[in-house]
Each structure stands twice: as C-alpha cells, then as structure tokens.
mmCIF file of N, CA and C in Angstrom:
data_model
loop_
_atom_site.group_PDB
_atom_site.id
_atom_site.type_symbol
_atom_site.label_atom_id
_atom_site.label_comp_id
_atom_site.label_asym_id
_atom_site.label_seq_id
_atom_site.Cartn_x
_atom_site.Cartn_y
_atom_site.Cartn_z
ATOM 1 N N GLN A 1 -50.990 31.680 139.488
ATOM 2 C CA GLN A 1 -49.968 32.643 139.067
ATOM 3 C C GLN A 1 -50.616 33.895 138.495
ATOM 4 N N VAL A 2 -49.815 34.699 137.805
ATOM 5 C CA VAL A 2 -50.277 35.956 137.241
ATOM 6 C C VAL A 2 -50.719 35.740 135.801
ATOM 7 N N GLN A 3 -51.854 36.329 135.450
ATOM 8 C CA GLN A 3 -52.363 36.257 134.091
ATOM 9 C C GLN A 3 -52.613 37.664 133.565
ATOM 10 N N LEU A 4 -52.201 37.909 132.319
ATOM 11 C CA LEU A 4 -52.358 39.207 131.682
ATOM 12 C C LEU A 4 -53.194 39.044 130.421
ATOM 13 N N VAL A 5 -54.195 39.906 130.244
ATOM 14 C CA VAL A 5 -55.061 39.856 129.083
ATOM 15 C C VAL A 5 -55.141 41.232 128.453
ATOM 16 N N GLU A 6 -54.666 41.349 127.208
ATOM 17 C CA GLU A 6 -54.710 42.619 126.486
ATOM 18 C C GLU A 6 -56.009 42.743 125.695
ATOM 19 N N SER A 7 -56.418 43.987 125.463
ATOM 20 C CA SER A 7 -57.575 44.268 124.633
ATOM 21 C C SER A 7 -57.455 45.684 124.087
ATOM 22 N N GLY A 8 -58.270 46.008 123.102
ATOM 23 C CA GLY A 8 -58.325 47.360 122.573
ATOM 24 C C GLY A 8 -57.672 47.565 121.228
ATOM 25 N N GLY A 9 -57.044 46.545 120.690
ATOM 26 C CA GLY A 9 -56.425 46.673 119.384
ATOM 27 C C GLY A 9 -57.460 46.753 118.281
ATOM 28 N N GLY A 10 -57.005 47.105 117.094
ATOM 29 C CA GLY A 10 -57.910 47.211 115.966
ATOM 30 C C GLY A 10 -57.225 47.780 114.751
ATOM 31 N N LEU A 11 -58.021 48.045 113.731
ATOM 32 C CA LEU A 11 -57.543 48.622 112.482
ATOM 33 C C LEU A 11 -58.006 50.068 112.399
ATOM 34 N N VAL A 12 -57.052 50.985 112.270
ATOM 35 C CA VAL A 12 -57.364 52.414 112.195
ATOM 36 C C VAL A 12 -56.533 53.064 111.099
ATOM 37 N N GLN A 13 -56.916 54.275 110.752
ATOM 38 C CA GLN A 13 -56.174 55.052 109.771
ATOM 39 C C GLN A 13 -55.073 55.853 110.438
ATOM 40 N N ALA A 14 -54.058 56.197 109.678
ATOM 41 C CA ALA A 14 -52.969 57.013 110.199
ATOM 42 C C ALA A 14 -53.510 58.305 110.804
ATOM 43 N N GLY A 15 -52.984 58.667 111.959
ATOM 44 C CA GLY A 15 -53.429 59.853 112.661
ATOM 45 C C GLY A 15 -54.481 59.590 113.711
ATOM 46 N N ALA A 16 -55.067 58.402 113.709
ATOM 47 C CA ALA A 16 -56.106 58.049 114.665
ATOM 48 C C ALA A 16 -55.495 57.641 116.001
ATOM 49 N N SER A 17 -56.375 57.337 116.958
ATOM 50 C CA SER A 17 -55.947 56.951 118.299
ATOM 51 C C SER A 17 -56.553 55.620 118.705
ATOM 52 N N LEU A 18 -55.857 54.915 119.566
ATOM 53 C CA LEU A 18 -56.337 53.691 120.182
ATOM 54 C C LEU A 18 -55.872 53.659 121.630
ATOM 55 N N ARG A 19 -56.637 53.005 122.479
ATOM 56 C CA ARG A 19 -56.212 52.773 123.843
ATOM 57 C C ARG A 19 -56.221 51.282 124.131
ATOM 58 N N LEU A 20 -55.066 50.762 124.460
ATOM 59 C CA LEU A 20 -54.935 49.361 124.815
ATOM 60 C C LEU A 20 -55.079 49.192 126.322
ATOM 61 N N SER A 21 -55.664 48.079 126.728
ATOM 62 C CA SER A 21 -55.812 47.761 128.136
ATOM 63 C C SER A 21 -55.150 46.431 128.439
ATOM 64 N N CYS A 22 -54.619 46.317 129.629
ATOM 65 C CA CYS A 22 -54.017 45.076 130.094
ATOM 66 C C CYS A 22 -54.562 44.778 131.476
ATOM 67 N N ALA A 23 -55.425 43.783 131.565
ATOM 68 C CA ALA A 23 -56.022 43.387 132.827
ATOM 69 C C ALA A 23 -55.159 42.328 133.491
ATOM 70 N N VAL A 24 -54.799 42.568 134.737
ATOM 71 C CA VAL A 24 -53.930 41.664 135.486
ATOM 72 C C VAL A 24 -54.747 40.923 136.528
ATOM 73 N N SER A 25 -54.651 39.613 136.544
ATOM 74 C CA SER A 25 -55.350 38.794 137.521
ATOM 75 C C SER A 25 -54.386 37.809 138.165
ATOM 76 N N GLY A 26 -54.828 37.205 139.263
ATOM 77 C CA GLY A 26 -53.981 36.287 139.993
ATOM 78 C C GLY A 26 -53.211 37.004 141.091
ATOM 79 N N ARG A 27 -52.052 36.502 141.420
ATOM 80 C CA ARG A 27 -51.233 37.084 142.474
ATOM 81 C C ARG A 27 -50.717 38.456 142.058
ATOM 82 N N THR A 28 -50.937 39.438 142.901
ATOM 83 C CA THR A 28 -50.553 40.813 142.604
ATOM 84 C C THR A 28 -49.074 41.047 142.884
ATOM 85 N N PHE A 29 -48.421 41.758 141.984
ATOM 86 C CA PHE A 29 -47.011 42.100 142.135
ATOM 87 C C PHE A 29 -46.842 43.318 143.031
ATOM 88 N N SER A 30 -45.788 43.317 143.797
ATOM 89 C CA SER A 30 -45.337 44.500 144.514
ATOM 90 C C SER A 30 -43.933 44.829 144.017
ATOM 91 N N ARG A 31 -43.599 46.115 144.031
ATOM 92 C CA ARG A 31 -42.318 46.551 143.479
ATOM 93 C C ARG A 31 -42.110 45.982 142.083
ATOM 94 N N SER A 32 -43.166 46.076 141.284
ATOM 95 C CA SER A 32 -43.144 45.481 139.961
ATOM 96 C C SER A 32 -43.238 46.543 138.864
ATOM 97 N N THR A 33 -42.916 46.122 137.658
ATOM 98 C CA THR A 33 -42.966 46.970 136.476
ATOM 99 C C THR A 33 -43.891 46.351 135.439
ATOM 100 N N MET A 34 -44.747 47.166 134.859
ATOM 101 C CA MET A 34 -45.604 46.740 133.767
ATOM 102 C C MET A 34 -45.084 47.355 132.479
ATOM 103 N N GLY A 35 -44.911 46.532 131.470
ATOM 104 C CA GLY A 35 -44.353 47.003 130.221
ATOM 105 C C GLY A 35 -45.207 46.650 129.024
ATOM 106 N N TRP A 36 -45.051 47.442 127.983
ATOM 107 C CA TRP A 36 -45.645 47.156 126.682
ATOM 108 C C TRP A 36 -44.522 46.950 125.676
ATOM 109 N N PHE A 37 -44.610 45.867 124.929
ATOM 110 C CA PHE A 37 -43.695 45.567 123.844
ATOM 111 C C PHE A 37 -44.509 45.356 122.578
ATOM 112 N N ARG A 38 -43.857 45.454 121.435
ATOM 113 C CA ARG A 38 -44.552 45.191 120.177
ATOM 114 C C ARG A 38 -43.651 44.415 119.231
ATOM 115 N N GLN A 39 -44.290 43.669 118.329
ATOM 116 C CA GLN A 39 -43.545 42.817 117.423
ATOM 117 C C GLN A 39 -44.261 42.699 116.088
ATOM 118 N N ASP A 40 -43.542 42.980 115.009
ATOM 119 C CA ASP A 40 -44.014 42.750 113.656
ATOM 120 C C ASP A 40 -43.550 41.367 113.223
ATOM 121 N N PRO A 41 -44.313 40.683 112.350
ATOM 122 C CA PRO A 41 -43.896 39.358 111.889
ATOM 123 C C PRO A 41 -42.488 39.371 111.301
ATOM 124 N N GLY A 42 -41.657 38.462 111.755
ATOM 125 C CA GLY A 42 -40.300 38.367 111.260
ATOM 126 C C GLY A 42 -39.325 39.335 111.886
ATOM 127 N N LYS A 43 -39.795 40.155 112.828
ATOM 128 C CA LYS A 43 -38.932 41.125 113.474
ATOM 129 C C LYS A 43 -38.822 40.842 114.969
ATOM 130 N N GLU A 44 -37.819 41.444 115.576
ATOM 131 C CA GLU A 44 -37.571 41.277 116.998
ATOM 132 C C GLU A 44 -38.604 42.048 117.812
ATOM 133 N N ARG A 45 -39.023 41.462 118.921
ATOM 134 C CA ARG A 45 -39.936 42.165 119.814
ATOM 135 C C ARG A 45 -39.193 43.316 120.487
ATOM 136 N N ARG A 46 -39.800 44.507 120.465
ATOM 137 C CA ARG A 46 -39.132 45.699 120.947
ATOM 138 C C ARG A 46 -39.923 46.398 122.040
ATOM 139 N N PHE A 47 -39.192 47.057 122.914
ATOM 140 C CA PHE A 47 -39.769 47.801 124.025
ATOM 141 C C PHE A 47 -40.545 49.007 123.525
ATOM 142 N N VAL A 48 -41.687 49.275 124.132
ATOM 143 C CA VAL A 48 -42.507 50.432 123.793
ATOM 144 C C VAL A 48 -42.601 51.402 124.972
ATOM 145 N N ALA A 49 -43.085 50.920 126.099
ATOM 146 C CA ALA A 49 -43.273 51.777 127.265
ATOM 147 C C ALA A 49 -43.370 50.916 128.514
ATOM 148 N N ALA A 50 -43.122 51.517 129.669
ATOM 149 C CA ALA A 50 -43.220 50.806 130.932
ATOM 150 C C ALA A 50 -43.612 51.759 132.047
ATOM 151 N N ILE A 51 -44.182 51.194 133.090
ATOM 152 C CA ILE A 51 -44.563 51.970 134.258
ATOM 153 C C ILE A 51 -44.378 51.110 135.500
ATOM 154 N N THR A 52 -43.855 51.690 136.558
ATOM 155 C CA THR A 52 -43.757 50.969 137.816
ATOM 156 C C THR A 52 -45.106 50.992 138.507
ATOM 157 N N TRP A 53 -45.488 49.861 139.077
ATOM 158 C CA TRP A 53 -46.830 49.705 139.610
ATOM 159 C C TRP A 53 -47.111 50.625 140.795
ATOM 160 N N THR A 54 -46.143 50.786 141.676
ATOM 161 C CA THR A 54 -46.375 51.553 142.893
ATOM 162 C C THR A 54 -46.141 53.050 142.737
ATOM 163 N N SER A 55 -45.040 53.450 142.112
ATOM 164 C CA SER A 55 -44.699 54.860 142.028
ATOM 165 C C SER A 55 -45.232 55.555 140.781
ATOM 166 N N GLY A 56 -45.498 54.804 139.734
ATOM 167 C CA GLY A 56 -45.966 55.392 138.494
ATOM 168 C C GLY A 56 -44.869 55.966 137.619
ATOM 169 N N ARG A 57 -43.620 55.662 137.920
ATOM 170 C CA ARG A 57 -42.520 56.123 137.074
ATOM 171 C C ARG A 57 -42.652 55.501 135.697
ATOM 172 N N THR A 58 -42.460 56.314 134.644
ATOM 173 C CA THR A 58 -42.660 55.847 133.276
ATOM 174 C C THR A 58 -41.377 55.898 132.463
ATOM 175 N N ASP A 59 -41.363 55.105 131.404
ATOM 176 C CA ASP A 59 -40.248 55.056 130.479
ATOM 177 C C ASP A 59 -40.821 54.789 129.089
ATOM 178 N N TYR A 60 -40.285 55.482 128.068
ATOM 179 C CA TYR A 60 -40.798 55.351 126.714
ATOM 180 C C TYR A 60 -39.671 55.156 125.716
ATOM 181 N N ALA A 61 -39.941 54.350 124.704
ATOM 182 C CA ALA A 61 -39.030 54.265 123.580
ATOM 183 C C ALA A 61 -39.069 55.571 122.803
ATOM 184 N N ASP A 62 -37.946 55.934 122.198
ATOM 185 C CA ASP A 62 -37.877 57.192 121.455
ATOM 186 C C ASP A 62 -38.908 57.250 120.325
ATOM 187 N N SER A 63 -39.207 56.117 119.728
ATOM 188 C CA SER A 63 -40.110 56.073 118.595
ATOM 189 C C SER A 63 -41.553 56.431 118.941
ATOM 190 N N VAL A 64 -41.914 56.338 120.226
ATOM 191 C CA VAL A 64 -43.292 56.614 120.630
ATOM 192 C C VAL A 64 -43.397 57.775 121.602
ATOM 193 N N SER A 65 -42.282 58.291 122.056
ATOM 194 C CA SER A 65 -42.285 59.394 123.010
ATOM 195 C C SER A 65 -43.032 60.600 122.445
ATOM 196 N N GLY A 66 -43.947 61.141 123.238
ATOM 197 C CA GLY A 66 -44.750 62.270 122.808
ATOM 198 C C GLY A 66 -46.049 61.878 122.146
ATOM 199 N N ARG A 67 -46.173 60.616 121.741
ATOM 200 C CA ARG A 67 -47.399 60.135 121.101
ATOM 201 C C ARG A 67 -48.149 59.118 121.961
ATOM 202 N N PHE A 68 -47.414 58.291 122.683
ATOM 203 C CA PHE A 68 -48.019 57.249 123.514
ATOM 204 C C PHE A 68 -47.926 57.641 124.985
ATOM 205 N N THR A 69 -48.911 57.227 125.753
ATOM 206 C CA THR A 69 -48.928 57.468 127.185
ATOM 207 C C THR A 69 -49.313 56.192 127.915
ATOM 208 N N ILE A 70 -48.474 55.757 128.842
ATOM 209 C CA ILE A 70 -48.778 54.581 129.646
ATOM 210 C C ILE A 70 -49.290 55.032 131.009
ATOM 211 N N SER A 71 -50.268 54.331 131.530
ATOM 212 C CA SER A 71 -50.832 54.652 132.830
ATOM 213 C C SER A 71 -51.338 53.380 133.488
ATOM 214 N N ARG A 72 -51.658 53.480 134.781
ATOM 215 C CA ARG A 72 -52.199 52.317 135.476
ATOM 216 C C ARG A 72 -53.276 52.736 136.463
ATOM 217 N N ASP A 73 -54.223 51.836 136.685
ATOM 218 C CA ASP A 73 -55.280 52.011 137.658
ATOM 219 C C ASP A 73 -55.115 50.892 138.669
ATOM 220 N N ASN A 74 -54.542 51.211 139.815
ATOM 221 C CA ASN A 74 -54.243 50.195 140.816
ATOM 222 C C ASN A 74 -55.506 49.484 141.318
ATOM 223 N N ALA A 75 -56.589 50.238 141.485
ATOM 224 C CA ALA A 75 -57.828 49.661 141.986
ATOM 225 C C ALA A 75 -58.401 48.630 141.026
ATOM 226 N N LYS A 76 -58.204 48.836 139.737
ATOM 227 C CA LYS A 76 -58.730 47.927 138.726
ATOM 228 C C LYS A 76 -57.704 46.904 138.260
ATOM 229 N N ASN A 77 -56.488 46.993 138.790
ATOM 230 C CA ASN A 77 -55.409 46.104 138.361
ATOM 231 C C ASN A 77 -55.279 46.102 136.836
ATOM 232 N N THR A 78 -55.275 47.297 136.274
ATOM 233 C CA THR A 78 -55.261 47.447 134.827
ATOM 234 C C THR A 78 -54.220 48.482 134.408
ATOM 235 N N VAL A 79 -53.513 48.181 133.341
ATOM 236 C CA VAL A 79 -52.540 49.097 132.746
ATOM 237 C C VAL A 79 -53.027 49.479 131.364
ATOM 238 N N TYR A 80 -52.829 50.739 130.996
ATOM 239 C CA TYR A 80 -53.305 51.249 129.721
ATOM 240 C C TYR A 80 -52.154 51.787 128.884
ATOM 241 N N LEU A 81 -52.350 51.753 127.583
ATOM 242 C CA LEU A 81 -51.438 52.400 126.655
ATOM 243 C C LEU A 81 -52.279 53.232 125.695
ATOM 244 N N GLN A 82 -52.269 54.543 125.912
ATOM 245 C CA GLN A 82 -52.969 55.463 125.026
ATOM 246 C C GLN A 82 -52.055 55.795 123.860
ATOM 247 N N MET A 83 -52.507 55.500 122.648
ATOM 248 C CA MET A 83 -51.707 55.696 121.451
ATOM 249 C C MET A 83 -52.378 56.744 120.574
ATOM 250 N N ASP A 84 -51.710 57.873 120.399
ATOM 251 C CA ASP A 84 -52.214 58.966 119.580
ATOM 252 C C ASP A 84 -51.317 59.158 118.365
ATOM 253 N N SER A 85 -51.852 59.834 117.361
ATOM 254 C CA SER A 85 -51.105 60.121 116.130
ATOM 255 C C SER A 85 -50.444 58.870 115.577
ATOM 256 N N LEU A 86 -51.217 57.817 115.456
ATOM 257 C CA LEU A 86 -50.683 56.535 115.020
ATOM 258 C C LEU A 86 -50.140 56.605 113.597
ATOM 259 N N LYS A 87 -49.065 55.884 113.378
ATOM 260 C CA LYS A 87 -48.399 55.814 112.090
ATOM 261 C C LYS A 87 -48.413 54.376 111.584
ATOM 262 N N PRO A 88 -48.294 54.181 110.270
ATOM 263 C CA PRO A 88 -48.243 52.807 109.741
ATOM 264 C C PRO A 88 -47.138 51.970 110.386
ATOM 265 N N GLU A 89 -46.024 52.582 110.747
ATOM 266 C CA GLU A 89 -44.933 51.849 111.368
ATOM 267 C C GLU A 89 -45.241 51.395 112.795
ATOM 268 N N ASP A 90 -46.366 51.852 113.351
ATOM 269 C CA ASP A 90 -46.809 51.373 114.653
ATOM 270 C C ASP A 90 -47.527 50.035 114.555
ATOM 271 N N THR A 91 -47.811 49.587 113.345
ATOM 272 C CA THR A 91 -48.493 48.320 113.135
ATOM 273 C C THR A 91 -47.674 47.170 113.721
ATOM 274 N N ALA A 92 -48.294 46.404 114.609
ATOM 275 C CA ALA A 92 -47.611 45.299 115.274
ATOM 276 C C ALA A 92 -48.586 44.602 116.206
ATOM 277 N N VAL A 93 -48.159 43.469 116.737
ATOM 278 C CA VAL A 93 -48.855 42.845 117.847
ATOM 279 C C VAL A 93 -48.279 43.438 119.123
ATOM 280 N N TYR A 94 -49.138 43.956 119.976
ATOM 281 C CA TYR A 94 -48.708 44.596 121.208
ATOM 282 C C TYR A 94 -48.910 43.648 122.381
ATOM 283 N N TYR A 95 -47.859 43.485 123.165
ATOM 284 C CA TYR A 95 -47.868 42.573 124.302
ATOM 285 C C TYR A 95 -47.704 43.328 125.607
ATOM 286 N N CYS A 96 -48.486 42.948 126.580
ATOM 287 C CA CYS A 96 -48.344 43.445 127.932
ATOM 288 C C CYS A 96 -47.495 42.459 128.722
ATOM 289 N N ALA A 97 -46.630 42.971 129.585
ATOM 290 C CA ALA A 97 -45.749 42.115 130.363
ATOM 291 C C ALA A 97 -45.620 42.631 131.790
ATOM 292 N N ALA A 98 -45.357 41.715 132.715
ATOM 293 C CA ALA A 98 -45.196 42.049 134.121
ATOM 294 C C ALA A 98 -43.883 41.495 134.644
ATOM 295 N N GLY A 99 -43.140 42.325 135.372
ATOM 296 C CA GLY A 99 -41.877 41.920 135.953
ATOM 297 C C GLY A 99 -41.768 42.336 137.400
ATOM 298 N N SER A 100 -40.879 41.702 138.116
ATOM 299 C CA SER A 100 -40.724 41.948 139.547
ATOM 300 C C SER A 100 -39.580 42.892 139.877
ATOM 301 N N SER A 101 -38.859 43.363 138.875
ATOM 302 C CA SER A 101 -37.765 44.293 139.093
ATOM 303 C C SER A 101 -38.117 45.667 138.553
ATOM 304 N N PHE A 102 -37.219 46.629 138.759
ATOM 305 C CA PHE A 102 -37.428 47.981 138.258
ATOM 306 C C PHE A 102 -36.708 48.230 136.937
ATOM 307 N N ILE A 103 -36.149 47.191 136.351
ATOM 308 C CA ILE A 103 -35.547 47.282 135.031
ATOM 309 C C ILE A 103 -36.665 47.258 134.008
ATOM 310 N N THR A 104 -36.733 48.293 133.165
ATOM 311 C CA THR A 104 -37.899 48.498 132.313
ATOM 312 C C THR A 104 -37.754 47.997 130.886
ATOM 313 N N ARG A 105 -36.564 48.051 130.316
ATOM 314 C CA ARG A 105 -36.401 47.820 128.885
ATOM 315 C C ARG A 105 -35.885 46.440 128.505
ATOM 316 N N THR A 106 -35.493 45.656 129.461
ATOM 317 C CA THR A 106 -34.944 44.340 129.178
ATOM 318 C C THR A 106 -36.043 43.292 129.203
ATOM 319 N N GLU A 107 -36.266 42.652 128.071
ATOM 320 C CA GLU A 107 -37.356 41.687 127.936
ATOM 321 C C GLU A 107 -37.248 40.540 128.928
ATOM 322 N N ALA A 108 -36.026 40.110 129.211
ATOM 323 C CA ALA A 108 -35.809 38.982 130.099
ATOM 324 C C ALA A 108 -36.242 39.261 131.534
ATOM 325 N N GLN A 109 -36.421 40.517 131.905
ATOM 326 C CA GLN A 109 -36.815 40.873 133.261
ATOM 327 C C GLN A 109 -38.323 40.718 133.495
ATOM 328 N N TYR A 110 -39.071 40.440 132.447
ATOM 329 C CA TYR A 110 -40.520 40.270 132.563
ATOM 330 C C TYR A 110 -40.863 38.782 132.575
ATOM 331 N N ALA A 111 -41.474 38.330 133.645
ATOM 332 C CA ALA A 111 -41.760 36.910 133.822
ATOM 333 C C ALA A 111 -43.107 36.494 133.230
ATOM 334 N N TYR A 112 -44.035 37.432 133.112
ATOM 335 C CA TYR A 112 -45.376 37.116 132.647
ATOM 336 C C TYR A 112 -45.740 37.949 131.435
ATOM 337 N N TRP A 113 -46.402 37.317 130.471
ATOM 338 C CA TRP A 113 -46.760 37.959 129.210
ATOM 339 C C TRP A 113 -48.200 37.669 128.838
ATOM 340 N N GLY A 114 -48.848 38.650 128.216
ATOM 341 C CA GLY A 114 -50.181 38.449 127.688
ATOM 342 C C GLY A 114 -50.133 37.792 126.322
ATOM 343 N N GLN A 115 -51.302 37.551 125.755
ATOM 344 C CA GLN A 115 -51.396 36.868 124.464
ATOM 345 C C GLN A 115 -51.177 37.800 123.284
ATOM 346 N N GLY A 116 -51.234 39.098 123.522
ATOM 347 C CA GLY A 116 -51.027 40.075 122.472
ATOM 348 C C GLY A 116 -52.327 40.552 121.852
ATOM 349 N N THR A 117 -52.319 41.781 121.358
ATOM 350 C CA THR A 117 -53.454 42.339 120.642
ATOM 351 C C THR A 117 -52.944 43.053 119.399
ATOM 352 N N GLN A 118 -53.619 42.829 118.283
ATOM 353 C CA GLN A 118 -53.159 43.354 117.002
ATOM 354 C C GLN A 118 -53.551 44.814 116.823
ATOM 355 N N VAL A 119 -52.580 45.631 116.445
ATOM 356 C CA VAL A 119 -52.811 47.021 116.071
ATOM 357 C C VAL A 119 -52.359 47.194 114.631
ATOM 358 N N SER A 120 -53.270 47.621 113.770
ATOM 359 C CA SER A 120 -52.960 47.827 112.359
ATOM 360 C C SER A 120 -53.314 49.253 111.974
ATOM 361 N N VAL A 121 -52.355 49.958 111.400
ATOM 362 C CA VAL A 121 -52.540 51.348 111.007
ATOM 363 C C VAL A 121 -52.355 51.458 109.503
ATOM 364 N N SER A 122 -53.395 51.867 108.810
ATOM 365 C CA SER A 122 -53.342 51.993 107.362
ATOM 366 C C SER A 122 -52.854 53.381 106.966
ATOM 367 N N SER A 123 -52.192 53.459 105.822
ATOM 368 C CA SER A 123 -51.672 54.718 105.334
ATOM 369 C C SER A 123 -52.703 55.475 104.523
#
C-alpha cells in the first residue's frame, strides 16, 4: 500500500522558517490530493494546505495563507510545506495525508496518513 513519512519539524523561534517534507512510497496515486493537517494536544485535527498531485492546484487555510507554501516534486514523490513567519499558534504535530479524490479540506477523504512531525514555535 501507500506509506507516508514526514520530516523537517523542529523547535524554532517566532518569525523563523521551517520546511516539512513528506516522502511517499508504495503504490502511486493518480488524480490524487496531498494534504497537510495539524493537531495540538486535546484539539481537533485541522486542515492546513493541500495540493493536487497532477495539476498542482493548491488550497490553504486562512490561518496560514500568505505564510505557508505547499509544493510537490513528482520525480521524487515528495510533497513539501514551506512555513515562513512562524507563530507560536503554529505549534502542533503536522501530518501528511494522501487521498484519491479532489476534495481537499475533508479529513475523511484522505485514506493514508503519515506518523506526524512536531513543530514547536517559541515566543
């Protein structure tokens, strides 16, 4: 099946940048969407950004629009999340997800999930 592995998280100060990577292995999706979600302990997992694998169409949550950029490298089967101007409220575990539909914001549409990578932003 499909396996997703996130990397690139860490502890940074407010205003700094991080780039998360999501390496996809196994059976490759076609007409699929790659998404990033994040979750703080005790809170609901929320949509961050998504990109369609073939066309590169993107979608962003209002809270990260203008600061985060999602991209993909088809040759490397890797999706990235460039995070700039990080804020303490961005602190969360970030999850990469893969879905077979073009619906971007609905968690249930993603069949495969990574293990998550911790992003911590100090004030």
